[in-house]
Coordinates of C-alpha atoms in Angstrom, one line a residue:
M1 CA 26.2 -47.6 89.7
T2 CA 24.6 -48.7 86.4
A3 CA 26.1 -50.7 83.5
L4 CA 27.2 -47.3 82.2
G5 CA 29.5 -46.7 85.1
T6 CA 29.9 -43.2 86.7
P7 CA 29.6 -39.7 85.2
P8 CA 32.8 -38.1 83.9
E9 CA 35.0 -36.1 86.2
D10 CA 34.9 -32.3 85.9
D11 CA 38.1 -32.3 84.0
E12 CA 37.0 -34.9 81.4
F13 CA 35.6 -34.3 78.0
E14 CA 33.0 -36.9 76.9
L15 CA 31.4 -37.5 73.5
T16 CA 28.8 -40.3 73.5
L17 CA 26.9 -41.3 70.3
L18 CA 23.6 -43.0 71.2
G19 CA 21.1 -44.8 69.1
P20 CA 20.8 -47.4 66.4
G21 CA 19.5 -46.8 62.9
Y22 CA 16.1 -45.5 63.9
G23 CA 17.6 -42.5 65.6
E24 CA 20.7 -40.6 66.6
S25 CA 21.7 -38.5 69.6
I26 CA 25.0 -37.1 70.9
V27 CA 25.7 -36.2 74.4
L28 CA 28.8 -34.1 75.3
H29 CA 30.3 -33.4 78.7
V30 CA 32.3 -30.2 78.2
G31 CA 33.7 -30.0 81.6
D32 CA 32.7 -28.9 85.1
G33 CA 29.4 -30.8 85.0
A34 CA 28.0 -29.0 81.9
W35 CA 26.4 -31.1 79.1
I36 CA 25.3 -30.4 75.6
L37 CA 22.7 -32.6 73.8
V38 CA 22.8 -32.8 70.0
D39 CA 19.6 -34.2 68.3
S40 CA 17.2 -36.7 69.9
C41 CA 17.0 -40.4 69.5
G42 CA 13.3 -40.5 70.5
R43 CA 11.8 -43.5 72.1
A44 CA 8.4 -44.4 73.4
D45 CA 9.2 -43.4 77.0
A46 CA 12.0 -40.7 76.8
P47 CA 14.6 -39.4 74.4
A48 CA 17.8 -41.5 74.6
A49 CA 19.9 -38.5 75.7
L50 CA 17.7 -37.9 78.8
A51 CA 17.6 -41.6 79.6
Y52 CA 21.4 -41.7 79.4
L53 CA 21.9 -38.8 81.7
R54 CA 19.5 -40.2 84.2
A55 CA 21.2 -43.6 84.1
L56 CA 24.4 -41.8 85.2
G57 CA 22.5 -40.3 88.1
L58 CA 22.3 -36.8 86.7
N59 CA 19.3 -34.4 86.5
P60 CA 19.0 -33.1 82.9
A61 CA 17.2 -30.0 84.1
S62 CA 20.2 -28.8 86.0
V63 CA 23.2 -30.0 84.0
V64 CA 22.2 -29.4 80.3
V65 CA 23.3 -26.0 79.0
L66 CA 22.6 -26.4 75.3
I67 CA 20.3 -28.4 73.0
V68 CA 21.0 -28.5 69.3
A69 CA 18.6 -29.7 66.6
T70 CA 20.8 -30.2 63.5
H71 CA 17.9 -30.7 61.1
W72 CA 14.3 -31.9 61.1
H73 CA 14.6 -35.5 59.8
D74 CA 12.7 -37.9 62.1
D75 CA 15.7 -40.0 63.1
H76 CA 17.4 -36.9 64.5
I77 CA 14.6 -34.8 65.9
R78 CA 12.0 -37.2 67.3
G79 CA 11.5 -36.3 71.0
I80 CA 13.4 -33.0 71.0
A81 CA 10.4 -31.1 72.1
Q82 CA 10.4 -33.2 75.3
M83 CA 14.1 -32.4 75.8
V84 CA 13.4 -28.7 75.6
E85 CA 10.6 -29.1 78.1
V86 CA 12.7 -31.0 80.6
C87 CA 16.0 -29.1 80.3
T88 CA 14.7 -25.8 81.5
N89 CA 18.2 -24.2 81.9
A90 CA 19.4 -25.0 78.4
A91 CA 19.6 -22.7 75.4
F92 CA 18.2 -24.2 72.2
C93 CA 19.9 -23.9 68.8
C94 CA 18.7 -24.9 65.3
S95 CA 19.3 -24.1 61.7
S96 CA 18.8 -20.4 60.8
V97 CA 16.5 -21.4 58.0
L98 CA 13.9 -22.4 60.5
C99 CA 13.4 -18.8 61.7
Q100 CA 12.4 -17.6 58.3
E101 CA 8.9 -16.6 57.5
E102 CA 9.0 -19.0 54.5
F103 CA 9.6 -21.9 56.8
L104 CA 7.1 -20.8 59.4
T105 CA 4.4 -20.3 56.8
A106 CA 5.1 -23.8 55.4
V107 CA 4.8 -25.3 58.9
R108 CA 1.5 -23.5 59.5
A109 CA 0.2 -24.9 56.2
L110 CA 1.7 -28.3 56.6
E111 CA 0.3 -28.8 60.0
R112 CA -3.1 -28.6 58.4
R113 CA -2.5 -30.6 55.3
H114 CA 0.9 -32.3 54.8
F115 CA 2.2 -33.5 58.2
A116 CA 1.7 -37.1 57.3
S117 CA 3.9 -36.7 54.3
F118 CA 6.8 -35.5 56.3
G119 CA 6.5 -37.7 59.4
S120 CA 7.0 -36.4 62.9
G121 CA 9.9 -34.0 62.1
L122 CA 7.7 -31.0 61.4
R123 CA 5.5 -31.8 64.4
E124 CA 8.6 -31.8 66.6
I125 CA 9.7 -28.4 65.4
H126 CA 6.2 -27.1 65.8
G127 CA 6.0 -28.5 69.3
T128 CA 9.5 -27.2 70.2
F129 CA 8.8 -23.7 69.0
T130 CA 5.5 -23.7 70.9
R131 CA 7.3 -24.6 74.2
L132 CA 10.0 -22.0 73.6
R133 CA 7.4 -19.2 73.0
A134 CA 5.5 -20.2 76.1
A135 CA 8.7 -20.0 78.1
G136 CA 9.7 -16.7 76.5
V137 CA 12.9 -18.2 75.2
H138 CA 14.4 -17.3 71.8
P139 CA 16.4 -19.9 69.9
V140 CA 20.0 -19.4 68.9
W141 CA 20.1 -19.6 65.1
A142 CA 23.0 -21.5 63.5
L143 CA 24.8 -20.0 60.6
A144 CA 28.3 -20.8 59.1
N145 CA 31.1 -19.7 61.4
R146 CA 28.8 -18.4 64.2
P147 CA 29.7 -18.9 67.9
I148 CA 26.9 -20.8 69.6
L149 CA 28.2 -21.1 73.1
S150 CA 31.2 -19.8 75.0
E151 CA 31.4 -21.1 78.5
D152 CA 34.6 -21.3 80.5
R153 CA 36.9 -23.7 78.6
C154 CA 34.2 -24.7 76.0
Q155 CA 33.6 -23.0 72.7
V156 CA 30.9 -24.2 70.3
W157 CA 30.7 -23.0 66.7
S158 CA 28.3 -23.8 63.9
L159 CA 30.1 -24.4 60.6
A160 CA 26.9 -24.8 58.5
P161 CA 24.5 -24.0 57.0
A162 CA 26.4 -21.6 54.7
D163 CA 24.7 -18.7 52.9
E164 CA 24.4 -20.7 49.7
A165 CA 22.6 -23.6 51.4
F166 CA 20.5 -21.1 53.3
S167 CA 19.2 -19.5 50.1
S168 CA 18.7 -22.8 48.3
F169 CA 16.7 -24.2 51.1
L170 CA 14.4 -21.2 51.2
R171 CA 13.8 -21.4 47.5
A172 CA 12.9 -25.1 47.9
L173 CA 10.4 -24.2 50.7
G174 CA 8.6 -21.9 48.3
R175 CA 7.8 -24.9 46.2
L176 CA 6.1 -26.7 49.1
L177 CA 2.9 -24.7 48.7
P178 CA 1.0 -24.2 45.4
P179 CA 0.2 -20.7 44.1
A180 CA -3.1 -19.2 45.2
G181 CA -6.0 -20.8 43.4
Q182 CA -4.0 -23.8 42.2
A183 CA -5.0 -27.3 43.3
E184 CA -2.6 -29.2 45.5
T185 CA -0.8 -32.1 43.9
R186 CA 2.0 -33.9 45.7
V187 CA 4.5 -32.5 48.2
P188 CA 7.8 -31.7 46.4
S189 CA 11.0 -33.2 47.5
L190 CA 12.8 -31.2 50.2
S191 CA 16.0 -32.3 51.9
P192 CA 16.7 -31.0 55.4
N193 CA 20.2 -32.3 55.0
D194 CA 21.1 -29.3 52.9
A195 CA 20.4 -27.0 55.9
A196 CA 21.9 -29.3 58.5
V197 CA 23.9 -27.8 61.4
V198 CA 27.5 -28.9 61.6
L199 CA 29.2 -28.2 65.0
W200 CA 32.8 -27.6 65.9
V201 CA 33.3 -28.0 69.7
T202 CA 36.5 -27.2 71.6
V203 CA 37.3 -27.7 75.2
G204 CA 40.8 -26.6 76.0
D205 CA 43.0 -27.9 73.3
I206 CA 40.6 -30.7 72.3
A207 CA 38.4 -30.3 69.2
V208 CA 35.6 -32.5 67.9
L209 CA 33.7 -32.2 64.6
L210 CA 30.0 -33.3 64.5
G211 CA 29.0 -33.8 60.9
S212 CA 25.2 -34.2 61.2
D213 CA 23.8 -35.4 57.9
L214 CA 25.5 -32.7 55.7
E215 CA 26.0 -33.9 52.1
R216 CA 29.3 -33.7 50.1
R217 CA 28.6 -30.6 48.1
R218 CA 28.0 -28.6 51.3
W219 CA 31.2 -29.8 52.9
S220 CA 33.2 -28.3 50.1
T221 CA 32.1 -24.8 51.3
I222 CA 33.2 -25.5 54.8
V223 CA 36.6 -26.8 53.8
Q224 CA 37.3 -23.7 51.6
D225 CA 36.0 -21.2 54.2
A226 CA 38.9 -19.2 55.7
A227 CA 36.7 -17.9 58.4
R228 CA 36.1 -21.2 60.1
P229 CA 37.8 -21.9 63.5
A230 CA 41.4 -22.9 63.3
G231 CA 42.7 -26.3 64.3
K232 CA 42.0 -30.0 63.7
A233 CA 39.6 -32.3 65.4
S234 CA 40.6 -35.6 67.1
A235 CA 37.1 -37.0 67.0
F236 CA 34.6 -37.0 64.2
K237 CA 30.9 -37.9 64.1
V238 CA 30.9 -39.1 60.5
P239 CA 28.0 -37.5 58.5
H240 CA 25.0 -39.2 57.1
H241 CA 25.7 -42.7 58.5
G242 CA 29.1 -42.9 56.7
S243 CA 27.5 -42.9 53.2
E244 CA 29.4 -42.0 50.1
S245 CA 27.0 -39.1 49.4
A246 CA 28.4 -37.2 52.5
H247 CA 32.1 -38.1 51.9
E248 CA 34.4 -35.2 51.1
P249 CA 38.1 -36.3 51.2
R250 CA 39.3 -32.8 52.0
V251 CA 37.5 -32.9 55.4
W252 CA 39.8 -35.6 56.5
E253 CA 42.8 -33.7 55.2
S254 CA 42.0 -30.2 56.4
L255 CA 39.7 -30.5 59.5
L256 CA 40.8 -33.7 61.2
E257 CA 44.0 -35.0 62.9
P258 CA 45.6 -38.1 61.4
E259 CA 43.8 -41.3 62.5
P260 CA 41.0 -39.5 64.4
V261 CA 38.4 -41.5 66.4
A262 CA 35.4 -41.7 64.0
V263 CA 31.9 -42.6 65.3
I264 CA 29.0 -43.6 63.0
T265 CA 25.3 -44.3 63.4
P266 CA 24.1 -47.1 61.0
W267 CA 20.9 -46.8 59.1
R268 CA 18.7 -49.4 57.4
R269 CA 15.5 -49.4 55.4
G270 CA 14.5 -52.7 53.9
R271 CA 17.5 -54.1 52.1
R272 CA 19.3 -50.8 51.9
F273 CA 21.8 -50.0 54.7
V274 CA 24.8 -47.8 55.4
P275 CA 27.6 -48.0 56.0
N276 CA 27.8 -50.6 53.3
R277 CA 30.9 -52.6 52.5
Q278 CA 32.4 -49.9 50.3
D279 CA 31.7 -47.3 52.9
R280 CA 33.4 -49.3 55.6
R281 CA 36.5 -49.9 53.5
R282 CA 36.7 -46.2 52.6
I283 CA 36.5 -45.1 56.3
L284 CA 38.9 -47.7 57.6
D285 CA 41.4 -46.6 55.0
L286 CA 41.3 -43.2 56.6
T287 CA 41.4 -44.2 60.2
A288 CA 41.7 -47.5 62.1
N289 CA 39.8 -45.9 65.0
A290 CA 36.2 -46.1 63.7
Y291 CA 33.2 -47.4 65.6
V292 CA 29.5 -47.9 64.9
S293 CA 26.9 -47.3 67.6
A294 CA 24.9 -50.4 66.9
T295 CA 24.8 -53.5 64.7
V296 CA 22.5 -53.7 61.7
D297 CA 20.1 -56.0 63.7
S298 CA 19.3 -52.9 65.9
T299 CA 18.2 -50.8 63.0
T300 CA 14.8 -49.4 61.9
P301 CA 12.6 -52.4 61.0
V302 CA 13.5 -54.5 64.0
R303 CA 13.1 -51.6 66.5
R304 CA 9.8 -50.6 65.1
R305 CA 8.4 -54.1 65.7
V306 CA 9.9 -54.1 69.2
R307 CA 8.1 -50.8 70.0
M308 CA 4.8 -52.2 68.8
V309 CA 5.2 -55.3 71.0
E310 CA 6.1 -53.1 74.0
R311 CA 3.0 -51.0 73.4
M312 CA 0.7 -54.0 73.3
V313 CA 2.4 -55.4 76.5
R314 CA 1.9 -52.1 78.3
E315 CA -1.8 -52.0 77.3
S316 CA -2.3 -55.4 78.8
G317 CA -1.2 -54.1 82.2
I318 CA 2.3 -55.6 82.3
R319 CA 5.1 -53.4 83.4
I320 CA 8.3 -53.3 81.3
R321 CA 11.7 -52.7 82.7
R322 CA 14.3 -51.7 80.1
A323 CA 17.8 -53.0 80.0
P324 CA 20.1 -50.4 81.5
T325 CA 22.6 -50.4 78.7
P326 CA 21.9 -48.6 75.5
D327 CA 23.5 -49.0 72.1
A328 CA 26.3 -46.4 72.3
V329 CA 29.9 -45.5 71.7
R330 CA 31.5 -43.4 74.4
L331 CA 34.7 -41.4 74.1
R332 CA 36.3 -39.8 77.1
R333 CA 39.7 -38.0 77.7
R334 CA 41.2 -35.6 80.2
I335 CA 40.9 -32.0 79.1
A336 CA 44.3 -30.7 80.1
A337 CA 46.4 -33.9 80.3
G338 CA 47.1 -34.5 76.6
D339 CA 45.7 -38.0 76.9
S340 CA 44.3 -40.0 74.0
W341 CA 40.6 -40.9 73.8
E342 CA 39.3 -43.8 75.8
V343 CA 36.7 -45.7 73.8
E344 CA 33.9 -47.7 75.4
R345 CA 31.2 -49.7 73.6
F346 CA 27.8 -50.5 75.0
G347 CA 24.9 -52.7 73.8
S348 CA 25.6 -53.9 70.3
A349 CA 28.1 -51.1 69.4
C350 CA 31.3 -52.4 67.8
H351 CA 34.4 -51.5 65.9
L352 CA 33.7 -50.7 62.2
R353 CA 35.7 -53.7 61.0
D354 CA 33.4 -56.0 63.0
F355 CA 30.2 -54.5 61.6
A356 CA 28.8 -57.3 59.5
V357 CA 25.7 -57.3 57.4

């Protein structure tokens, strides 16, 4: 047994949010030994989701049934190509905009010219699609109110991207490349958040809402859409690190049960961090059951320095053994018993009220 304990029972639903501010990954046990991985908190040795399953004594190749890439920001997608390569029995789902010729044309051009401007996100998408083509596997494309997976007691739906976001994102892609004969200037701004995949997952009578990094204006479309699945979620992965830019009050009123369990990944760059004091106050006013997956000391700048030191140590011939406990918030509950969520915290994870910066 590791510090993480034992795997969930077949009749338990698990939602675990992994990763400090430099990455985010969600692992879901949806019953009967089946797992879903959402995004990848990539590390030097292995994505956090794969390391988590292995620490529980599980073989990802045999237990993972679905991998979802919500969007191509580095902190969500770094390492996802490796996840696809390892989890050979899993379907792969990503935003429908990534199947469009406009996007694929941009990727082909950007891999020659602009990859450095976009970080590793586009490289991961390119590597993932390359592996899928080699295996003869076709992705599942996420659109609003589309069923992604139906397996025994588990149903997975994508609630976004909606048609409006889909069209807007494709128009933005067209501005990535200059017209023929025109010299390149700078790469225009393009926000993958606008085309992020939001997931609604039900197992029996339990529902959870995974908000990815979707911004406020796109949440309005979801709330007003009569075609979305019925019901209210008892657990919520708060979008975009709990920032004000992703807060839509009607989500809490229409899509969530009162006092849901909310989980948040913090993020920091320089002196800017979320959730800030105002974000924390706003979320705690909506639910007392709110948790962050790491303290601010575990966010981007610190972890980058740690990885650089680790690399130098390895190059000197010294073997590194990682601590068995990741930064994580884990929720578990019985599927058919009507129980409440059991919340466990690992590493530097803490209740939102104790998140001090």
